[in-house]
Short mmCIF file of C-alpha atoms in Angstrom, two decimals:
data_model
loop_
_atom_site.label_atom_id
_atom_site.label_comp_id
_atom_site.label_asym_id
_atom_site.label_seq_id
_atom_site.Cartn_x
_atom_site.Cartn_y
_atom_site.Cartn_z
CA MET E 1 0.22 0.17 -0.58
CA ALA E 2 1.08 3.80 -0.97
CA MET E 3 1.63 5.83 1.54
CA THR E 4 1.58 9.95 1.81
CA ALA E 5 4.99 11.57 2.54
CA ARG E 6 2.92 13.04 5.13
CA GLN E 7 1.87 9.16 6.39
CA ARG E 8 6.26 8.46 6.07
CA ALA E 9 7.32 11.23 8.68
CA ARG E 10 4.53 10.31 11.13
CA VAL E 11 5.22 6.19 11.17
CA SER E 12 9.14 7.25 11.00
CA LEU E 13 8.39 9.32 14.33
CA TYR E 14 6.59 6.49 15.55
CA VAL E 15 9.29 4.00 14.86
CA GLN E 16 12.20 6.15 16.91
CA ALA E 17 9.79 6.86 19.43
CA GLY E 18 9.49 3.09 20.35
CA ILE E 19 13.31 2.46 20.05
CA PHE E 20 14.16 5.10 22.37
CA VAL E 21 11.26 4.00 25.04
CA VAL E 22 12.32 -0.18 25.15
CA ALA E 23 16.22 1.44 25.18
CA ILE E 24 14.87 3.07 28.21
CA ILE E 25 13.13 0.49 29.70
CA ALA E 26 15.58 -1.99 28.93
CA LEU E 27 18.42 0.10 30.66
CA ILE E 28 16.25 1.24 33.83
CA LEU E 29 15.33 -2.67 34.54
CA ALA E 30 19.10 -3.93 33.49
CA THR E 31 20.26 -1.06 36.48
CA ASP E 32 21.81 -2.10 40.06
CA TRP E 33 19.90 0.69 41.42
CA GLU E 34 20.82 0.50 44.34
CA THR E 35 24.64 0.02 44.27
CA ILE E 36 24.58 3.25 41.81
CA GLY E 37 22.84 4.95 44.10
CA ASN E 38 25.75 4.08 46.88
CA SER E 39 28.52 4.41 45.21
CA VAL E 40 27.44 7.35 42.48
CA PHE E 41 24.04 9.16 43.54
CA ASN E 42 26.14 9.08 47.36
CA PHE E 43 25.68 12.39 48.64
CA ALA E 44 24.89 11.77 51.56
CA LYS E 45 28.64 11.34 52.25
CA ILE E 46 30.24 13.96 50.42
CA GLY E 47 29.99 16.48 53.59
CA PRO E 48 33.99 16.73 53.81
CA MET E 49 34.48 17.48 50.66
CA PHE E 50 33.32 21.52 51.23
CA PRO E 51 34.18 24.16 51.57
CA ASP E 52 37.28 23.42 50.35
CA ILE E 53 36.75 21.56 47.53
CA PHE E 54 34.41 25.48 46.80
CA ALA E 55 37.55 28.07 48.72
CA THR E 56 40.86 25.80 47.21
CA GLY E 57 39.00 23.54 44.13
CA LEU E 58 37.40 25.77 42.65
CA VAL E 59 39.53 28.91 42.79
CA ASN E 60 42.57 27.10 42.38
CA THR E 61 41.18 25.42 38.58
CA LEU E 62 40.16 29.20 37.90
CA ILE E 63 43.95 30.69 38.27
CA TYR E 64 45.68 28.09 36.71
CA THR E 65 43.06 28.33 34.24
CA PHE E 66 43.95 32.72 34.00
CA LEU E 67 47.58 31.76 34.32
CA GLY E 68 47.71 29.42 31.38
CA PHE E 69 45.07 31.68 29.38
CA ILE E 70 47.27 34.73 30.09
CA VAL E 71 50.19 33.11 28.55
CA GLY E 72 48.46 31.19 25.52
CA LEU E 73 47.25 34.96 24.21
CA SER E 74 50.24 36.39 24.42
CA GLY E 75 52.67 33.61 23.15
CA GLY E 76 49.28 32.66 20.64
CA LEU E 77 49.80 36.20 19.15
CA LEU E 78 53.56 36.03 18.72
CA LEU E 79 53.45 33.14 16.39
CA ALA E 80 50.34 34.45 15.17
CA LEU E 81 52.45 37.24 13.88
CA MET E 82 55.31 34.92 12.68
CA LYS E 83 53.13 33.04 10.80
CA LEU E 84 51.91 35.75 9.10
CA SER E 85 55.75 37.52 9.34
CA SER E 86 57.11 38.60 5.26
CA PHE E 87 60.56 36.94 6.50
CA PRO E 88 61.06 32.61 5.93
CA LEU E 89 62.38 31.23 9.21
CA TYR E 90 60.11 33.10 11.54
CA ARG E 91 57.07 30.70 9.69
CA TRP E 92 58.67 27.88 10.10
CA ILE E 93 59.46 28.45 13.37
CA ALA E 94 55.44 29.76 14.48
CA THR E 95 54.40 25.74 12.54
CA GLY E 96 56.94 23.79 13.48
CA TYR E 97 55.87 24.57 17.37
CA ILE E 98 52.49 24.74 16.82
CA GLU E 99 52.01 22.18 14.90
CA PHE E 100 54.38 20.35 17.49
CA PHE E 101 52.46 21.15 20.36
CA ARG E 102 48.43 20.84 18.42
CA GLY E 103 50.13 17.17 17.99
CA ILE E 104 51.29 15.43 20.75
CA PRO E 105 48.87 14.93 23.82
CA ALA E 106 48.86 18.19 26.18
CA LEU E 107 49.28 15.87 29.62
CA LEU E 108 53.21 15.05 27.95
CA VAL E 109 53.97 18.61 28.91
CA PHE E 110 52.59 18.88 32.10
CA ILE E 111 54.96 15.78 32.34
CA ALA E 112 57.68 16.68 31.34
CA PHE E 113 58.08 20.14 32.56
CA GLY E 114 56.76 19.01 35.88
CA TYR E 115 59.09 16.68 36.12
CA GLY E 116 61.92 16.13 33.01
CA VAL E 117 63.10 19.66 32.83
CA PRO E 118 64.08 20.16 36.50
CA LEU E 119 65.32 16.92 37.04
CA ALA E 120 66.84 17.69 33.56
CA PHE E 121 68.40 21.16 34.03
CA GLY E 122 68.54 20.52 37.87
CA VAL E 123 65.74 23.09 38.89
CA SER E 124 62.67 23.09 41.27
CA TRP E 125 60.12 25.20 40.18
CA ASN E 126 57.10 25.83 42.35
CA VAL E 127 53.46 24.52 41.21
CA THR E 128 51.92 27.90 39.85
CA VAL E 129 55.30 28.37 37.46
CA ILE E 130 55.29 24.76 36.08
CA VAL E 131 51.50 25.32 35.18
CA MET E 132 52.06 28.66 33.35
CA ILE E 133 54.73 27.32 31.67
CA SER E 134 52.50 23.94 30.45
CA LEU E 135 49.51 24.93 29.83
CA GLY E 136 50.75 28.16 28.34
CA MET E 137 52.80 26.48 26.02
CA VAL E 138 49.59 24.33 24.97
CA ALA E 139 47.49 26.50 25.43
CA SER E 140 49.75 29.05 22.22
CA ALA E 141 49.94 26.28 19.59
CA TYR E 142 45.73 26.33 19.55
CA ILE E 143 44.79 29.76 19.77
CA ALA E 144 47.77 31.45 17.94
CA GLU E 145 45.81 29.16 15.17
CA THR E 146 42.15 30.71 15.80
CA LEU E 147 43.71 34.49 15.99
CA ARG E 148 46.27 34.04 12.04
CA ALA E 149 42.72 32.84 10.55
CA GLY E 150 40.86 35.83 12.74
CA LEU E 151 43.46 37.75 10.92
CA GLN E 152 43.15 36.91 7.75
CA ALA E 153 39.46 36.80 7.82
CA VAL E 154 39.74 40.77 7.69
CA PRO E 155 39.25 41.70 4.45
CA LYS E 156 41.88 43.17 2.29
CA GLY E 157 39.79 46.21 1.69
CA GLN E 158 40.78 47.35 5.48
CA MET E 159 44.15 47.34 4.74
CA GLU E 160 44.31 48.88 1.81
CA ALA E 161 42.10 51.31 2.43
CA ALA E 162 43.92 52.15 5.69
CA ARG E 163 47.25 51.33 3.88
CA SER E 164 46.10 54.54 0.50
CA LEU E 165 45.41 56.94 4.22
CA GLY E 166 49.18 56.97 4.02
CA MET E 167 48.64 54.58 7.33
CA PRO E 168 51.98 52.65 8.12
CA GLN E 169 51.74 48.68 8.25
CA TRP E 170 51.90 48.38 12.03
CA ARG E 171 49.54 51.01 12.08
CA ALA E 172 46.48 49.33 9.84
CA MET E 173 47.60 46.38 11.94
CA VAL E 174 47.19 47.81 14.83
CA THR E 175 44.20 50.48 14.26
CA ILE E 176 42.20 48.87 12.09
CA VAL E 177 42.43 45.26 11.14
CA ILE E 178 43.04 43.32 14.59
CA PRO E 179 40.18 45.36 15.93
CA GLN E 180 37.78 43.75 13.77
CA ALA E 181 40.44 40.05 14.33
CA PHE E 182 39.16 40.61 17.48
CA LYS E 183 35.56 40.55 17.62
CA ILE E 184 36.24 37.23 15.31
CA VAL E 185 38.34 35.55 18.04
CA LEU E 186 35.43 36.14 20.79
CA PRO E 187 33.49 32.97 19.84
CA PRO E 188 36.73 30.30 19.93
CA LEU E 189 38.70 32.58 22.36
CA THR E 190 36.24 31.85 24.72
CA ASN E 191 36.08 28.38 23.58
CA GLU E 192 39.21 27.85 24.21
CA ILE E 193 39.43 28.97 27.64
CA ILE E 194 36.70 26.24 28.41
CA LEU E 195 38.94 24.19 26.59
CA LEU E 196 42.04 24.98 29.02
CA THR E 197 39.52 24.69 31.93
CA LYS E 198 39.57 21.22 31.42
CA ASP E 199 42.73 20.28 31.00
CA SER E 200 44.05 22.39 33.17
CA SER E 201 42.67 19.36 35.24
CA LEU E 202 45.86 17.41 34.29
CA ILE E 203 47.69 18.99 36.80
CA TYR E 204 46.94 16.11 38.90
CA VAL E 205 50.04 14.07 37.98
CA LEU E 206 52.14 16.76 39.45
CA GLY E 207 53.24 16.39 43.29
CA LEU E 208 50.30 19.16 45.17
CA THR E 209 50.42 20.28 48.36
CA ALA E 210 46.80 20.93 49.85
CA SER E 211 46.44 24.33 49.06
CA GLN E 212 47.50 23.96 45.26
CA TYR E 213 44.64 20.91 44.87
CA GLU E 214 42.27 22.11 41.87
CA LEU E 215 39.05 19.82 40.95
CA THR E 216 40.28 17.09 39.65
CA LYS E 217 42.94 17.07 42.12
CA PHE E 218 39.49 16.76 45.55
CA GLY E 219 37.57 15.19 43.01
CA ARG E 220 40.42 11.19 43.18
CA ASP E 221 41.58 11.92 46.50
CA GLY E 222 37.72 12.29 47.49
CA ILE E 223 37.23 8.66 46.30
CA SER E 224 40.01 7.31 48.42
CA SER E 225 39.03 9.11 51.42
CA LEU E 226 34.97 8.57 51.73
CA GLY E 227 34.12 5.71 50.46
CA ALA E 228 31.20 6.90 48.36
CA GLY E 229 31.62 5.45 45.36
CA LEU E 230 32.54 7.82 42.66
CA THR E 231 30.06 10.65 44.27
CA PRO E 232 33.18 12.93 44.92
CA LEU E 233 33.94 13.14 40.63
CA LEU E 234 30.48 13.54 40.42
CA VAL E 235 30.41 16.87 42.23
CA ALA E 236 33.87 17.94 40.31
CA GLY E 237 32.18 17.78 36.90
CA ALA E 238 30.09 19.28 38.39
CA PHE E 239 31.79 22.43 39.49
CA TYR E 240 33.75 22.37 35.91
CA LEU E 241 30.33 22.55 34.56
CA VAL E 242 29.82 25.25 36.53
CA ILE E 243 32.26 27.50 34.81
CA THR E 244 32.19 26.45 31.60
CA ILE E 245 28.80 26.08 30.79
CA PRO E 246 28.69 30.05 31.03
CA LEU E 247 31.45 30.39 29.33
CA SER E 248 29.89 28.32 26.41
CA LEU E 249 27.00 30.89 26.42
CA LEU E 250 28.71 33.46 26.75
CA ALA E 251 30.27 32.12 23.32
CA ARG E 252 27.24 31.73 21.43
CA LYS E 253 25.87 35.51 22.44
CA PHE E 254 29.97 36.89 20.70
CA GLU E 255 28.69 34.91 18.13
CA SER E 256 25.16 35.64 17.21
CA ARG E 257 26.12 39.42 18.45
CA SER E 258 28.87 39.65 16.34
CA ALA E 259 26.73 37.57 13.51
CA ARG E 260 23.93 40.35 13.74
CA THR E 261 26.76 43.61 13.00
CA LYS E 262 29.93 43.54 12.55
CA ARG E 263 31.16 46.92 15.20
CA MET C 1 54.01 72.12 -15.53
CA ASN C 2 53.61 75.26 -13.46
CA ASP C 3 51.15 73.94 -10.30
CA VAL C 4 47.43 74.97 -10.46
CA ILE C 5 45.81 76.22 -7.86
CA HIS C 6 42.28 76.30 -7.65
CA SER C 7 40.06 78.07 -5.47
CA SER C 8 38.23 75.29 -3.46
CA GLY C 9 35.20 76.96 -1.46
CA SER C 10 35.72 77.29 2.61
CA THR C 11 38.73 74.13 2.49
CA GLY C 12 40.59 76.88 0.98
CA THR C 13 42.85 75.37 -1.88
CA ILE C 14 43.64 72.37 -3.49
CA HIS C 15 47.15 71.83 -4.74
CA ALA C 16 46.76 69.81 -7.68
CA ALA C 17 49.45 67.22 -8.69
CA GLY C 18 49.73 65.77 -11.56
CA VAL C 19 50.43 62.15 -12.93
CA SER C 20 52.89 60.60 -15.42
CA ILE C 21 53.45 57.20 -16.43
CA LYS C 22 55.49 56.13 -18.45
CA ASP C 23 55.50 52.65 -20.01
CA LEU C 24 54.37 50.32 -17.75
CA ARG C 25 53.92 46.86 -17.19
CA LYS C 26 52.98 44.79 -14.61
CA ALA C 27 52.28 40.88 -15.30
CA TYR C 28 51.08 38.48 -12.94
CA GLY C 29 53.12 35.70 -13.67
CA SER C 30 53.11 35.14 -17.51
CA ASN C 31 49.60 37.17 -17.79
CA GLU C 32 50.38 40.10 -18.37
CA VAL C 33 48.50 42.69 -17.23
CA LEU C 34 49.59 46.16 -18.69
CA LYS C 35 52.03 45.75 -21.40
CA GLY C 36 53.12 49.23 -21.93
CA ILE C 37 51.14 51.92 -20.33
CA SER C 38 52.08 55.71 -20.72
CA LEU C 39 49.61 58.58 -20.05
CA ASP C 40 49.57 62.01 -18.21
CA VAL C 41 47.20 64.20 -15.95
CA ALA C 42 47.94 67.96 -15.59
CA PRO C 43 46.83 68.98 -12.31
CA GLY C 44 43.65 69.18 -12.39
CA GLU C 45 42.71 67.68 -14.94
CA VAL C 46 40.66 64.82 -15.14
CA VAL C 47 40.93 60.97 -17.21
CA CYS C 48 38.57 58.72 -17.46
CA LEU C 49 39.67 55.53 -17.31
CA ILE C 50 37.25 53.63 -19.50
CA GLY C 51 36.92 50.03 -21.24
CA PRO C 52 36.27 45.92 -21.52
CA SER C 53 36.72 44.39 -17.38
CA GLY C 54 40.24 42.26 -17.07
CA SER C 55 41.52 45.50 -19.92
CA GLY C 56 43.85 46.89 -17.00
CA LYS C 57 41.94 50.04 -15.55
CA SER C 58 41.70 48.83 -11.90
CA THR C 59 45.87 47.48 -12.01
CA LEU C 60 46.60 50.59 -13.89
CA LEU C 61 45.37 53.13 -10.66
CA ARG C 62 46.24 50.85 -8.25
CA CYS C 63 49.97 51.42 -9.72
CA VAL C 64 49.15 55.36 -8.94
CA ASN C 65 49.43 54.58 -4.87
CA LEU C 66 51.27 50.99 -5.55
CA LEU C 67 49.00 48.74 -4.60
CA GLU C 68 49.98 46.74 -7.71
CA GLN C 69 53.50 47.37 -7.53
CA PRO C 70 54.27 47.28 -11.58
CA ASN C 71 57.78 45.44 -12.25
CA GLN C 72 58.75 47.63 -15.05
CA GLY C 73 58.39 51.78 -16.26
CA SER C 74 57.47 54.66 -14.14
CA ILE C 75 55.44 57.24 -12.17
CA GLN C 76 55.21 59.96 -11.14
CA VAL C 77 52.87 61.78 -8.77
CA GLY C 78 53.00 65.33 -7.21
CA GLY C 79 57.01 65.51 -6.05
CA PHE C 80 57.04 61.36 -5.95
CA GLU C 81 58.92 59.29 -7.80
CA ALA C 82 55.94 56.10 -7.35
CA THR C 83 58.54 53.61 -8.70
CA ASP C 84 61.77 54.22 -6.63
CA PRO C 85 62.21 51.30 -4.56
CA ASP C 86 63.18 54.06 -1.85
CA VAL C 87 60.37 56.53 -1.82
CA ASP C 88 58.64 57.57 1.21
CA ILE C 89 55.45 54.99 0.14
CA ASP C 90 53.75 56.40 3.40
CA ARG C 91 53.79 60.26 2.28
CA MET C 92 53.37 60.09 -0.82
CA ARG C 93 49.68 58.53 -0.06
CA ARG C 94 48.35 61.75 2.32
CA LYS C 95 48.79 63.48 -0.77
CA VAL C 96 46.53 60.36 -3.27
CA GLY C 97 42.63 59.86 -1.60
CA MET C 98 41.50 56.24 -3.24
CA VAL C 99 38.05 55.58 -3.66
CA PHE C 100 37.00 51.58 -3.60
CA GLN C 101 34.74 50.03 -5.82
CA GLN C 102 33.18 48.08 -2.59
CA PHE C 103 33.93 51.73 -0.32
CA ASN C 104 35.45 49.43 1.94
CA LEU C 105 35.14 51.54 5.16
CA PHE C 106 35.72 51.04 8.59
CA PRO C 107 33.31 48.68 9.92
CA HIS C 108 34.26 49.33 13.67
CA LEU C 109 33.77 52.74 12.89
CA ASP C 110 30.98 55.58 12.86
CA ALA C 111 31.34 58.47 9.80
CA LYS C 112 33.16 60.81 11.87
CA ARG C 113 35.91 58.06 12.89
CA ASN C 114 36.46 56.67 9.17
CA CYS C 115 37.55 60.27 8.27
CA SER C 116 39.15 61.53 11.58
CA ILE C 117 41.13 58.22 12.15
CA ALA C 118 44.37 59.13 9.89
CA GLN C 119 44.08 62.62 10.30
CA THR C 120 45.05 61.90 14.04
CA LYS C 121 47.11 58.70 13.76
CA VAL C 122 49.53 59.82 10.10
CA LEU C 123 48.59 64.08 10.15
CA LYS C 124 48.94 63.84 13.94
CA ARG C 125 45.96 66.28 13.97
CA SER C 126 44.12 66.87 17.48
CA GLN C 127 41.16 65.07 17.70
CA ALA C 128 38.97 69.03 17.73
CA GLU C 129 40.24 69.52 14.67
CA ALA C 130 40.24 65.86 12.65
CA ASP C 131 36.83 65.96 13.92
CA LYS C 132 35.88 69.61 12.48
CA VAL C 133 37.30 68.57 9.60
CA SER C 134 36.00 65.44 8.66
CA MET C 135 31.85 67.21 9.80
CA HIS C 136 33.44 69.67 6.74
CA ASN C 137 33.96 67.03 4.14
CA LEU C 138 31.01 64.51 4.88
CA GLU C 139 28.90 68.08 4.64
CA ARG C 140 30.40 68.10 1.83
CA VAL C 141 29.13 65.40 1.05
CA GLY C 142 25.72 65.98 1.79
CA LEU C 143 26.15 63.77 4.54
CA GLY C 144 26.53 65.97 8.28
CA HIS C 145 23.45 64.94 9.58
CA LEU C 146 24.50 61.09 9.23
CA ALA C 147 28.22 61.38 10.83
CA ASP C 148 27.15 59.19 13.95
CA ARG C 149 26.21 56.16 11.67
CA TYR C 150 28.59 53.21 11.39
CA PRO C 151 28.91 51.47 8.35
CA ASP C 152 26.19 48.83 8.46
CA GLN C 153 24.09 51.60 9.27
CA LEU C 154 24.19 53.04 5.50
CA SER C 155 23.06 52.50 2.34
CA GLY C 156 25.91 52.13 -0.81
CA GLY C 157 26.04 55.85 -2.84
CA GLN C 158 26.56 56.66 1.34
CA GLN C 159 28.71 54.50 2.21
CA GLN C 160 30.44 55.60 -1.04
CA ARG C 161 30.50 59.35 -0.02
CA VAL C 162 31.37 58.93 3.55
CA ALA C 163 34.49 57.12 1.82
CA ILE C 164 34.58 60.12 -0.26
CA ALA C 165 34.97 62.37 2.58
CA ARG C 166 37.07 59.88 4.33
CA ALA C 167 39.85 59.99 1.87
CA LEU C 168 39.54 63.72 0.97
CA SER C 169 39.35 64.19 4.98
CA MET C 170 44.00 63.97 4.29
CA GLU C 171 43.45 66.85 1.48
CA PRO C 172 45.01 64.94 -1.15
CA GLU C 173 46.19 66.70 -4.40
CA LEU C 174 45.29 63.27 -6.19
CA MET C 175 41.95 61.24 -6.26
CA LEU C 176 42.42 57.85 -7.39
CA PHE C 177 38.20 56.22 -8.30
CA ASP C 178 37.80 52.59 -8.76
CA GLU C 179 34.35 52.05 -10.41
CA PRO C 180 33.03 54.22 -7.85
CA THR C 181 29.65 53.26 -7.89
CA SER C 182 30.12 50.09 -9.41
CA ALA C 183 28.02 47.73 -6.59
CA LEU C 184 25.88 50.53 -5.96
CA ASP C 185 22.05 50.37 -6.11
CA PRO C 186 21.01 52.00 -9.45
CA GLU C 187 19.22 55.05 -7.61
CA THR C 188 22.16 55.89 -4.87
CA VAL C 189 24.58 56.12 -8.02
CA GLY C 190 23.33 59.77 -9.21
CA ASP C 191 24.57 60.73 -6.24
CA VAL C 192 28.35 59.70 -5.63
CA LEU C 193 28.66 61.00 -9.14
CA SER C 194 27.83 64.59 -8.59
CA VAL C 195 30.05 64.67 -4.91
CA MET C 196 32.53 63.55 -8.02
CA ARG C 197 31.00 66.51 -9.87
CA ASN C 198 31.74 68.98 -7.87
CA LEU C 199 35.39 67.67 -7.04
CA ALA C 200 35.76 67.90 -10.61
CA LYS C 201 34.78 71.34 -10.93
CA GLU C 202 36.76 72.71 -7.37
CA GLY C 203 39.56 70.93 -9.61
CA MET C 204 41.00 68.30 -7.85
CA THR C 205 43.19 66.15 -10.04
CA MET C 206 41.03 63.21 -10.46
CA LEU C 207 41.59 59.29 -12.40
CA VAL C 208 38.68 57.58 -13.04
CA VAL C 209 37.64 54.69 -13.75
CA THR C 210 35.04 54.29 -14.76
CA HIS C 211 31.86 52.34 -16.53
CA GLU C 212 29.13 55.75 -16.46
CA MET C 213 29.90 56.82 -19.63
CA GLY C 214 27.87 59.69 -19.34
CA PHE C 215 29.62 61.21 -16.81
CA ALA C 216 32.82 60.27 -18.75
CA ARG C 217 30.89 62.60 -21.21
CA GLU C 218 29.97 65.19 -18.99
CA VAL C 219 33.01 65.77 -16.07
CA ALA C 220 36.67 64.46 -18.11
CA ASP C 221 38.83 66.92 -19.35
CA ARG C 222 39.82 62.70 -21.24
CA VAL C 223 39.12 59.59 -21.83
CA VAL C 224 41.15 57.30 -22.78
CA PHE C 225 40.26 53.71 -23.66
CA MET C 226 42.12 50.46 -22.54
CA ASP C 227 41.73 46.71 -23.91
CA GLY C 228 43.88 44.08 -23.47
CA GLY C 229 46.27 45.49 -21.17
CA VAL C 230 47.46 49.02 -23.51
CA VAL C 231 46.01 52.43 -24.26
CA VAL C 232 43.84 51.95 -27.73
CA GLU C 233 42.27 55.84 -27.96
CA GLU C 234 42.72 58.65 -25.73
CA GLY C 235 41.25 62.30 -26.45
CA VAL C 236 38.68 64.64 -25.06
CA ALA C 237 35.76 62.78 -23.69
CA GLU C 238 33.30 64.52 -26.82
CA GLN C 239 36.22 62.29 -29.06
CA VAL C 240 36.25 59.46 -27.79
CA ILE C 241 32.99 59.12 -26.86
CA GLY C 242 30.84 60.29 -29.54
CA ALA C 243 33.20 59.68 -32.56
CA PRO C 244 35.74 57.20 -32.20
CA THR C 245 38.33 56.32 -34.41
CA GLN C 246 39.39 52.56 -33.22
CA PRO C 247 36.87 49.34 -34.14
CA ARG C 248 37.83 48.11 -30.87
CA THR C 249 36.50 51.52 -29.32
CA LYS C 250 33.58 51.66 -31.35
CA GLU C 251 32.59 47.92 -29.98
CA PHE C 252 33.27 48.55 -27.07
CA LEU C 253 30.92 52.03 -26.55
CA ARG C 254 27.92 50.01 -28.94
CA ARG C 255 27.81 47.61 -26.22
CA VAL C 256 27.90 49.41 -23.53
CA LEU C 257 25.81 53.11 -24.10
CA ASP C 258 23.20 50.04 -26.03
CA PRO C 259 23.29 46.72 -24.12
CA THR C 260 20.00 45.72 -25.83
CA HIS C 261 21.53 45.99 -28.96
CA ILE C 262 21.45 42.31 -30.85
CA GLU C 263 24.12 42.44 -34.09
CA ILE C 264 21.96 41.31 -37.15
CA GLU C 265 24.79 41.57 -40.13
CA GLU C 266 27.71 39.35 -40.32
#
């Protein structure tokens, strides 16, 4: 029997909804609710995590992310300008750096600067410095590409108009191109902060003193000390979302604003 | 050549600069766009460059303020040897205003700031003085009342008039126009052309790439027809547009002036 397009669409919806309901029922039946309650949603035992996870963990995560971002933004800007330079050596160095640090796991960078470099050169760095360097170096590579794309997204005519008014190259860059590029890169840069927030958790591989703990470290410690199963990780995860979801909304707002007007 | 000084109403005087182009060649790879162009524009003169697209007229114009680097030949602009590798290019460009087909206004600045930004950053004028000059030039193009609008709040014709005011605010001695009305809605073309007509009357030296034959005929002192990277025909506007002698010029003008004309005879 032939069906009309509307009938076919309706049948398709029913089938999809049916599969969903069956899957949910199967999941509910297969789940051991008591174990889940004890080891994932065991909120009765997590009292001792507070207020330190908030006062120390959240604050440290924010500090580490911020420091990494500042270093990453400065390094990224330098690399982006190098990549657009007329001097080939600068372009090669920047390309090599970017490909290298985007291509290896951030965790390796943390281990290298946390253990390798201090050991090899006989120096001892404070954790904050290690985080700034490791997170900053990885972030530089990603931010450099974002900034380069932003600078190149400004129409060529803008540079030409500025130059034909007698502005030197650097002046046209500073006054005309960079302010426009900045608006273009605001959304991707905000996403970059979200990635950094999550990458800051990699600091757990370093030996931390209590005052240096960040969210993930609190979560891991909670698992071994509180006897509430994974619940402490769930709490740490919730704190990450408290940071990242507003940033994500902010990025979306920037995006819709720049879509509406170029100002 | 004597420097001709024309009065320009309340701005005082325009010191006009001439252009002298000799055997100019420009190629992109093996594609030769300009094949030895020689052209003089006297101070105070208005010259229109016409010709089919791809004839090299825009490239020629862009070579004059070095937005394109010529491969060979020489260009003199005012007292500057543009093709000298040691020329102070930024100093030269201050004397040469450029108006683009796509306006190229700065979208993050309002109309007045578009006009004042280069005055403060390049000519080192105070903001107050620059604002005064900007307002004067915006009024000159009939847009004084829209000085605080941003480019995206202006029509194409208004944007192009702001772009002209922006160039004039640097008090140039030569104005280059690169198809200034080609990207405009038909109903806004007239406003832009009338601003250009007034500028010509005030004695500005102008080199204009255009498809507006009516404007060229009425305003230009001289018309230059280019095709295939060479100057095919040049002379007073009446003669080149009214009574062309070269077959290529005739053919081009017939297409432009009567686009609905259908070739019947073989």
